[in-house]
Short mmCIF file of C-alpha atoms in Angstrom, two decimals:
data_model
loop_
_atom_site.label_atom_id
_atom_site.label_comp_id
_atom_site.label_asym_id
_atom_site.label_seq_id
_atom_site.Cartn_x
_atom_site.Cartn_y
_atom_site.Cartn_z
CA UNK A 49 3.67 -4.51 26.55
CA UNK A 50 -0.03 -5.28 26.77
CA UNK A 51 -0.80 -2.85 29.58
CA UNK A 52 1.52 0.11 28.87
CA UNK A 53 -0.72 1.75 26.27
CA UNK A 54 -4.01 1.21 28.16
CA UNK A 55 -2.51 2.52 31.43
CA UNK A 56 -1.36 5.67 29.61
CA UNK A 57 -4.86 6.16 28.15
CA UNK A 58 -6.43 5.68 31.60
CA UNK A 59 -3.99 8.13 33.24
CA UNK A 60 -4.52 10.76 30.53
CA UNK A 61 -8.30 10.39 30.70
CA UNK A 62 -8.36 10.75 34.49
CA UNK A 63 -6.03 13.75 34.33
CA UNK A 64 -8.20 15.53 31.75
CA UNK A 65 -11.36 14.78 33.75
CA UNK A 66 -9.72 16.15 36.89
CA UNK A 67 -8.48 19.26 35.10
CA UNK A 68 -11.92 19.82 33.62
CA UNK A 69 -13.63 19.44 37.00
CA UNK A 70 -11.27 21.75 38.91
CA UNK A 71 -10.39 24.43 36.35
CA UNK A 72 -12.40 24.33 33.14
CA UNK A 73 -16.07 23.77 33.95
CA UNK A 74 -16.13 26.03 37.05
CA UNK A 75 -15.01 28.91 34.83
CA UNK A 76 -17.33 27.80 32.01
CA UNK A 77 -20.30 27.92 34.38
CA UNK A 78 -19.74 31.67 34.78
CA UNK A 79 -20.92 32.09 31.18
CA UNK A 80 -23.62 29.41 31.01
CA UNK A 81 -23.99 27.23 34.10
CA UNK A 82 -26.61 24.82 32.70
CA UNK A 83 -24.63 24.11 29.51
CA UNK A 84 -21.42 23.69 31.49
CA UNK A 85 -23.11 21.23 33.87
CA UNK A 86 -24.50 19.18 30.97
CA UNK A 87 -21.15 19.11 29.21
CA UNK A 88 -19.33 18.01 32.37
CA UNK A 89 -21.85 15.26 33.07
CA UNK A 90 -21.67 14.02 29.50
CA UNK A 91 -17.87 14.10 29.58
CA UNK A 92 -17.66 12.06 32.79
CA UNK A 93 -20.21 9.49 31.61
CA UNK A 94 -18.61 9.07 28.18
CA UNK A 95 -15.11 8.86 29.68
CA UNK A 96 -16.24 6.16 32.12
CA UNK A 97 -17.95 4.19 29.35
CA UNK A 98 -14.88 4.57 27.16
CA UNK A 99 -12.59 3.17 29.85
CA UNK A 100 -14.94 0.21 30.35
CA UNK A 101 -14.75 -0.58 26.64
CA UNK A 102 -10.97 -0.10 26.75
CA UNK A 103 -10.74 -2.82 29.41
CA UNK A 104 -13.13 -5.03 27.42
CA UNK A 105 -11.04 -4.60 24.26
CA UNK A 106 -7.82 -5.42 26.10
CA UNK A 107 -9.08 -8.45 28.01
CA UNK A 108 -11.18 -10.09 25.28
CA UNK A 109 -9.61 -12.72 23.06
CA UNK A 110 -9.48 -10.95 19.67
CA UNK A 111 -10.20 -14.25 17.88
CA UNK A 112 -7.18 -16.52 18.13
CA UNK A 113 -6.94 -19.14 15.39
CA UNK A 114 -6.47 -22.58 16.95
CA UNK A 115 -6.43 -26.09 15.47
CA UNK A 116 -9.86 -26.60 17.03
CA UNK A 117 -11.30 -23.61 15.14
CA UNK A 118 -10.39 -24.91 11.65
CA UNK A 119 -11.03 -28.25 9.89
CA UNK A 120 -7.46 -29.42 10.55
CA UNK A 121 -8.12 -33.11 9.88
CA UNK A 122 -9.64 -32.41 6.48
CA UNK A 123 -6.80 -30.07 5.52
CA UNK A 124 -4.08 -32.49 6.56
CA UNK A 125 -5.62 -35.62 5.06
CA UNK A 126 -3.58 -36.86 2.09
CA UNK A 127 -5.56 -39.09 -0.26
CA UNK A 128 -3.68 -42.25 -1.05
CA UNK A 129 -1.37 -42.00 1.96
CA UNK A 130 -0.57 -45.27 3.60
CA UNK A 131 -1.36 -44.08 7.12
CA UNK A 132 -3.77 -41.28 6.23
CA UNK A 133 -1.37 -38.67 7.61
CA UNK A 134 0.21 -35.65 5.99
CA UNK A 135 3.94 -36.04 5.35
CA UNK A 136 4.26 -33.27 2.76
CA UNK A 137 6.59 -30.38 3.68
CA UNK A 138 4.86 -27.17 4.72
CA UNK A 139 6.13 -23.72 3.85
CA UNK A 140 4.95 -20.21 4.59
CA UNK A 141 2.00 -19.34 2.35
CA UNK A 142 1.05 -22.95 1.57
CA UNK A 143 -2.66 -23.02 0.65
CA UNK A 144 -5.05 -25.94 0.90
CA UNK A 145 -8.80 -26.11 0.56
CA UNK A 146 -11.52 -27.58 2.72
CA UNK A 147 -15.14 -28.22 1.79
CA UNK A 148 -16.71 -29.15 -1.50
CA UNK A 149 -18.16 -27.40 -4.52
CA UNK A 150 -19.27 -23.84 -3.90
CA UNK A 151 -18.25 -24.09 -0.24
CA UNK A 152 -14.57 -24.79 -1.01
CA UNK A 153 -12.61 -22.55 1.37
CA UNK A 154 -8.87 -21.76 1.11
CA UNK A 155 -6.74 -22.04 4.25
CA UNK A 156 -3.17 -20.74 4.46
CA UNK A 157 -0.47 -22.32 6.60
CA UNK A 158 1.29 -20.20 9.24
CA UNK A 159 4.64 -21.74 10.05
CA UNK A 160 5.05 -19.51 13.13
CA UNK A 161 1.83 -20.54 14.88
CA UNK A 162 1.77 -23.92 13.09
CA UNK A 163 -1.90 -23.57 12.32
CA UNK A 164 -4.08 -23.27 9.21
CA UNK A 165 -5.43 -19.74 8.86
CA UNK A 166 -8.95 -19.29 7.46
CA UNK A 167 -9.74 -16.48 4.99
CA UNK A 168 -9.41 -12.96 6.47
CA UNK A 169 -7.19 -14.22 9.29
CA UNK A 170 -3.68 -12.88 9.65
CA UNK A 171 -0.59 -13.21 11.83
CA UNK A 172 0.38 -10.37 14.16
CA UNK A 173 4.14 -10.10 14.62
CA UNK A 174 3.65 -8.14 17.87
CA UNK A 175 1.30 -10.59 19.59
CA UNK A 176 2.89 -13.52 17.69
CA UNK A 177 -0.52 -15.07 17.06
CA UNK A 178 -2.96 -15.49 14.21
CA UNK A 179 -6.37 -13.85 14.59
CA UNK A 180 -9.61 -14.31 12.67
CA UNK A 181 -10.89 -11.28 10.74
CA UNK A 182 -7.72 -9.39 11.65
CA UNK A 183 -8.05 -5.60 11.53
CA UNK A 184 -4.87 -4.15 13.06
CA UNK A 185 -2.68 -4.09 16.16
CA UNK A 186 -3.37 -1.08 18.38
CA UNK A 187 -0.73 -0.21 21.02
CA UNK A 188 -3.18 2.12 22.81
CA UNK A 189 -5.48 -0.78 23.72
CA UNK A 190 -2.53 -3.14 24.10
CA UNK A 191 -3.75 -5.87 21.79
CA UNK A 192 -4.96 -6.68 18.30
CA UNK A 193 -8.34 -5.63 16.99
CA UNK A 194 -9.97 -8.61 15.31
CA UNK A 195 -13.23 -10.53 15.09
CA UNK A 196 -14.18 -10.77 18.77
CA UNK A 197 -13.19 -7.33 20.10
CA UNK A 198 -13.69 -5.03 17.09
CA UNK A 199 -17.06 -3.84 18.41
CA UNK A 200 -15.52 -3.04 21.81
CA UNK A 201 -12.74 -1.08 20.12
CA UNK A 202 -15.17 1.00 18.06
CA UNK A 203 -17.29 1.68 21.16
CA UNK A 204 -14.14 2.81 22.98
CA UNK A 205 -13.25 5.23 20.18
CA UNK A 206 -16.76 6.68 20.00
CA UNK A 207 -17.02 7.17 23.77
CA UNK A 208 -13.58 8.71 24.25
CA UNK A 209 -13.93 11.03 21.27
CA UNK A 210 -17.35 12.12 22.56
CA UNK A 211 -15.85 12.88 25.98
CA UNK A 212 -13.09 14.86 24.29
CA UNK A 213 -15.55 16.90 22.26
CA UNK A 214 -17.44 17.72 25.49
CA UNK A 215 -14.13 18.86 26.98
CA UNK A 216 -13.49 21.08 23.96
CA UNK A 217 -16.98 22.58 24.39
CA UNK A 218 -16.21 23.33 28.03
CA UNK A 219 -12.90 24.91 27.03
CA UNK A 220 -14.73 27.13 24.55
CA UNK A 221 -16.98 28.45 27.32
CA UNK A 222 -14.02 28.69 29.70
CA UNK A 223 -11.99 30.74 27.22
CA UNK A 224 -14.90 33.12 26.73
CA UNK A 225 -15.33 33.48 30.51
CA UNK A 226 -11.63 34.13 31.11
CA UNK A 227 -11.56 36.66 28.29
CA UNK A 228 -14.29 38.61 30.09
CA UNK A 229 -12.61 38.26 33.48
CA UNK A 230 -15.26 35.84 34.78
CA UNK A 231 -12.97 32.85 35.34
CA UNK A 232 -12.85 31.05 38.67
CA UNK A 233 -9.39 30.83 40.25
CA UNK A 234 -6.00 31.21 38.61
CA UNK A 235 -5.51 27.66 37.36
CA UNK A 236 -5.89 28.68 33.71
CA UNK A 237 -5.02 31.88 31.88
CA UNK A 238 -6.89 32.99 28.75
CA UNK A 239 -3.91 32.22 26.51
CA UNK A 240 -3.38 28.79 28.04
CA UNK A 241 -7.09 27.96 27.82
CA UNK A 242 -7.21 29.01 24.17
CA UNK A 243 -4.12 26.94 23.30
CA UNK A 244 -5.60 23.93 25.09
CA UNK A 245 -8.86 24.50 23.22
CA UNK A 246 -7.10 24.41 19.84
CA UNK A 247 -5.12 21.28 20.71
CA UNK A 248 -8.07 19.39 22.18
CA UNK A 249 -10.42 20.38 19.36
CA UNK A 250 -7.92 19.24 16.73
CA UNK A 251 -7.08 15.96 18.48
CA UNK A 252 -10.59 14.96 19.48
CA UNK A 253 -12.19 15.96 16.19
CA UNK A 254 -9.60 13.83 14.38
CA UNK A 255 -10.31 11.00 16.83
CA UNK A 256 -14.04 11.45 16.23
CA UNK A 257 -13.54 11.17 12.47
CA UNK A 258 -11.53 8.01 13.03
CA UNK A 259 -14.30 6.64 15.25
CA UNK A 260 -16.91 7.32 12.55
CA UNK A 261 -14.72 5.63 9.96
CA UNK A 262 -14.28 2.61 12.24
CA UNK A 263 -18.06 2.46 12.75
CA UNK A 264 -18.61 2.47 9.00
CA UNK A 265 -16.04 -0.32 8.52
CA UNK A 266 -17.59 -2.39 11.30
CA UNK A 267 -21.05 -2.07 9.75
CA UNK A 268 -19.91 -2.78 6.17
CA UNK A 269 -17.45 -5.52 7.30
CA UNK A 270 -14.11 -4.66 5.62
CA UNK A 271 -10.98 -4.35 7.76
CA UNK A 272 -8.05 -1.93 7.79
CA UNK A 273 -5.69 -4.71 6.68
CA UNK A 274 -7.92 -5.66 3.76
CA UNK A 275 -8.20 -2.04 2.63
CA UNK A 276 -4.41 -1.64 2.86
CA UNK A 277 -3.91 -4.85 0.88
CA UNK A 278 -6.42 -3.73 -1.74
CA UNK A 279 -4.66 -0.37 -2.10
CA UNK A 280 -1.47 -2.33 -2.81
CA UNK A 281 -3.22 -4.31 -5.55
CA UNK A 282 -3.88 -7.47 -3.56
CA UNK A 283 -7.18 -9.27 -3.98
CA UNK A 284 -9.51 -9.22 -1.00
CA UNK A 285 -9.80 -12.72 0.54
CA UNK A 286 -13.10 -14.59 0.32
CA UNK A 287 -15.42 -14.74 3.30
CA UNK A 288 -16.17 -17.93 5.15
CA UNK A 289 -19.58 -19.46 4.33
CA UNK A 290 -22.26 -18.28 6.75
#
């Protein structure tokens, strides 16, 4: 279901932009037309940018682990073997090392993908693939967030939460205008506008906090999976050299 979540996000975003354009910002302009115009412009721009990053997150390869991306030959070489091939049985969680000295790197075998996973890689049971620097699987973008698309995902969160905060600002002005009988049309009542303001402010502020947290994690390099593992007492995996 790679496209179900993204299509829902697109539909909801377009609906909220349409509602804002037809009912919210026209009433908000009765209180402060310049502020309402700036908020509507910012909302439309941020929503459009957010949808672009949503598409980029969905279409980009998150960082699939393939035999070509790991030193498979070195990991499978058995010293002393007659034919130089690996005949040892492999089980889930089998660890072997590649490199020498300080650059010795552990790789774990995934018996589902039949590939050696480097440190910080993990298998997603939804996508049924292993991804490098795995963060989490997000149904709203329809794919995993990992090494290659993490920056797109964070940009999507920041843009969409910014658009939502602009919408909440417009609703605040709209509620004030309707309360003073200055609203345009009958599309929204004061009570409905106030309820929508509370819901949108709560949802988009929470989303904004999540976006800031994701930005901080992207800049400092840990992942959600690693933090969850560490909270359960598991040691954080080493990073690849370089």
